[in-house]
Amino acid sequence: MGKGRILGIETRESLQRGSRNNMLAWFWSLDVEGDSTSNDWMNEFYRVHWLRTLALRDRWAEELLLVGREMTWTVALFIYKSQQWVGRMEETDTEHMVGHRCYAARQAQIYLRLS
């Protein structure tokens, strides 16, 4: 028998795309009479699942870092846009462009509230 036959269908299915977030079934965490110390296949099985879990944890830590930075960048962008609209509002002539001035003031307020 080849190694593919020994691994069985269940193991091959766990290697398929989209199965990285699957949890290891509860019965695989039991150490039945020291099976992990006497069986090379079980050692490899546990090691692979431990590495998958480690990679999943690392991806979530990276995602948390990125989301925090993206939020900081978004707030900074909204503040910058608000300041741009305030500058445009101050550039308008108050007598001839009242509508433009009101629109710029409203846009500045919207971006400031978003930040």
mmCIF file of C-alpha atoms in Angstrom:
data_model
loop_
_atom_site.group_PDB
_atom_site.id
_atom_site.type_symbol
_atom_site.label_atom_id
_atom_site.label_comp_id
_atom_site.label_asym_id
_atom_site.label_seq_id
_atom_site.Cartn_x
_atom_site.Cartn_y
_atom_site.Cartn_z
ATOM 1 C CA MET A 1 0.000 0.000 0.000
ATOM 2 C CA GLY A 2 1.209 3.486 -0.829
ATOM 3 C CA LYS A 3 1.256 6.342 1.623
ATOM 4 C CA GLY A 4 -1.876 7.838 0.028
ATOM 5 C CA ARG A 5 -3.824 4.726 0.985
ATOM 6 C CA ILE A 6 -2.510 4.761 4.542
ATOM 7 C CA LEU A 7 -3.507 8.399 5.038
ATOM 8 C CA GLY A 8 -7.088 7.678 4.066
ATOM 9 C CA ILE A 9 -9.769 9.811 2.512
ATOM 10 C CA GLU A 10 -10.327 11.981 5.606
ATOM 11 C CA THR A 11 -6.738 13.221 5.631
ATOM 12 C CA ARG A 12 -6.722 13.974 1.902
ATOM 13 C CA GLU A 13 -9.941 15.936 2.315
ATOM 14 C CA SER A 14 -8.385 18.019 5.092
ATOM 15 C CA LEU A 15 -5.643 19.076 2.661
ATOM 16 C CA GLN A 16 -8.129 20.507 0.179
ATOM 17 C CA ARG A 17 -8.601 24.197 -0.471
ATOM 18 C CA GLY A 18 -10.750 25.975 2.127
ATOM 19 C CA SER A 19 -10.116 23.536 4.958
ATOM 20 C CA ARG A 20 -7.453 25.604 6.706
ATOM 21 C CA ASN A 21 -9.936 27.106 9.182
ATOM 22 C CA ASN A 22 -11.430 23.768 10.161
ATOM 23 C CA MET A 23 -10.940 22.751 13.736
ATOM 24 C CA LEU A 24 -9.332 19.451 14.617
ATOM 25 C CA ALA A 25 -11.981 17.009 15.860
ATOM 26 C CA TRP A 26 -11.965 16.420 19.617
ATOM 27 C CA PHE A 27 -10.978 12.763 19.340
ATOM 28 C CA TRP A 28 -7.674 13.640 17.617
ATOM 29 C CA SER A 29 -6.560 15.452 20.760
ATOM 30 C CA LEU A 30 -6.743 12.281 22.854
ATOM 31 C CA ASP A 31 -3.452 10.479 23.444
ATOM 32 C CA VAL A 32 -4.656 6.877 23.488
ATOM 33 C CA GLU A 33 -1.996 4.827 25.242
ATOM 34 C CA GLY A 34 0.831 6.990 23.957
ATOM 35 C CA ASP A 35 -0.038 6.686 20.260
ATOM 36 C CA SER A 36 1.773 9.914 19.457
ATOM 37 C CA THR A 37 5.073 8.591 20.808
ATOM 38 C CA SER A 38 4.941 5.234 19.031
ATOM 39 C CA ASN A 39 3.459 6.172 15.663
ATOM 40 C CA ASP A 40 5.372 8.321 13.168
ATOM 41 C CA TRP A 41 2.217 8.996 11.175
ATOM 42 C CA MET A 42 0.447 10.389 14.270
ATOM 43 C CA ASN A 43 3.476 12.545 15.096
ATOM 44 C CA GLU A 44 3.378 14.001 11.611
ATOM 45 C CA PHE A 45 -0.399 14.423 11.838
ATOM 46 C CA TYR A 46 -0.169 16.367 15.105
ATOM 47 C CA ARG A 47 2.764 18.442 13.842
ATOM 48 C CA VAL A 48 0.906 19.433 10.645
ATOM 49 C CA HIS A 49 -2.177 20.481 12.566
ATOM 50 C CA TRP A 50 -0.084 22.383 15.095
ATOM 51 C CA LEU A 51 1.652 24.250 12.252
ATOM 52 C CA ARG A 52 -1.690 25.019 10.610
ATOM 53 C CA THR A 53 -2.997 26.430 13.882
ATOM 54 C CA LEU A 54 0.171 28.488 14.319
ATOM 55 C CA ALA A 55 -0.185 29.888 10.790
ATOM 56 C CA LEU A 56 -3.847 30.719 11.450
ATOM 57 C CA ARG A 57 -2.918 32.560 14.641
ATOM 58 C CA ASP A 58 -0.184 34.476 12.807
ATOM 59 C CA ARG A 59 -2.625 35.479 10.043
ATOM 60 C CA TRP A 60 -5.097 36.796 12.616
ATOM 61 C CA ALA A 61 -2.350 38.750 14.415
ATOM 62 C CA GLU A 62 -1.293 40.302 11.108
ATOM 63 C CA GLU A 63 -4.904 41.091 10.220
ATOM 64 C CA LEU A 64 -5.406 42.800 13.576
ATOM 65 C CA LEU A 65 -2.312 44.936 13.003
ATOM 66 C CA LEU A 66 -3.385 45.851 9.467
ATOM 67 C CA VAL A 67 -6.930 46.765 10.445
ATOM 68 C CA GLY A 68 -5.631 49.071 13.176
ATOM 69 C CA ARG A 69 -3.281 50.804 10.752
ATOM 70 C CA GLU A 70 -5.964 51.070 8.067
ATOM 71 C CA MET A 71 -8.248 52.763 10.572
ATOM 72 C CA THR A 72 -5.520 55.260 11.448
ATOM 73 C CA TRP A 73 -4.943 55.980 7.745
ATOM 74 C CA THR A 74 -8.665 56.396 7.129
ATOM 75 C CA VAL A 75 -9.077 58.899 9.955
ATOM 76 C CA ALA A 76 -6.031 60.831 8.718
ATOM 77 C CA LEU A 77 -7.486 60.894 5.186
ATOM 78 C CA PHE A 78 -10.814 62.257 6.431
ATOM 79 C CA ILE A 79 -9.065 64.997 8.413
ATOM 80 C CA TYR A 80 -6.965 65.880 5.342
ATOM 81 C CA LYS A 81 -10.081 66.044 3.127
ATOM 82 C CA SER A 82 -11.849 68.228 5.684
ATOM 83 C CA GLN A 83 -8.920 70.636 5.694
ATOM 84 C CA GLN A 84 -8.981 70.703 1.877
ATOM 85 C CA TRP A 85 -12.639 71.714 1.877
ATOM 86 C CA VAL A 86 -12.005 74.370 4.539
ATOM 87 C CA GLY A 87 -9.264 75.783 2.291
ATOM 88 C CA ARG A 88 -11.645 75.811 -0.684
ATOM 89 C CA MET A 89 -14.286 77.509 1.441
ATOM 90 C CA GLU A 90 -11.845 80.249 2.461
ATOM 91 C CA GLU A 91 -10.776 80.780 -1.168
ATOM 92 C CA THR A 92 -14.287 81.564 -2.410
ATOM 93 C CA ASP A 93 -15.513 85.110 -2.834
ATOM 94 C CA THR A 94 -18.232 85.662 -0.221
ATOM 95 C CA GLU A 95 -20.389 87.959 -2.378
ATOM 96 C CA HIS A 96 -20.515 86.069 -5.669
ATOM 97 C CA MET A 97 -20.128 82.418 -4.638
ATOM 98 C CA VAL A 98 -22.340 81.930 -1.620
ATOM 99 C CA GLY A 99 -23.513 78.514 -2.852
ATOM 100 C CA HIS A 100 -19.952 77.333 -3.396
ATOM 101 C CA ARG A 101 -18.957 78.490 0.061
ATOM 102 C CA CYS A 102 -21.921 76.693 1.675
ATOM 103 C CA TYR A 103 -21.184 73.502 -0.279
ATOM 104 C CA ALA A 104 -17.509 73.567 0.758
ATOM 105 C CA ALA A 105 -18.482 74.174 4.399
ATOM 106 C CA ARG A 106 -20.890 71.245 4.287
ATOM 107 C CA GLN A 107 -18.263 68.933 2.736
ATOM 108 C CA ALA A 108 -15.722 69.985 5.370
ATOM 109 C CA GLN A 109 -18.259 69.212 8.106
ATOM 110 C CA ILE A 110 -19.066 65.802 6.607
ATOM 111 C CA TYR A 111 -15.398 64.749 6.454
ATOM 112 C CA LEU A 112 -14.748 66.073 9.954
ATOM 113 C CA ARG A 113 -17.671 64.052 11.324
ATOM 114 C CA LEU A 114 -16.397 60.939 9.538
ATOM 115 C CA SER A 115 -13.043 61.323 11.250
#
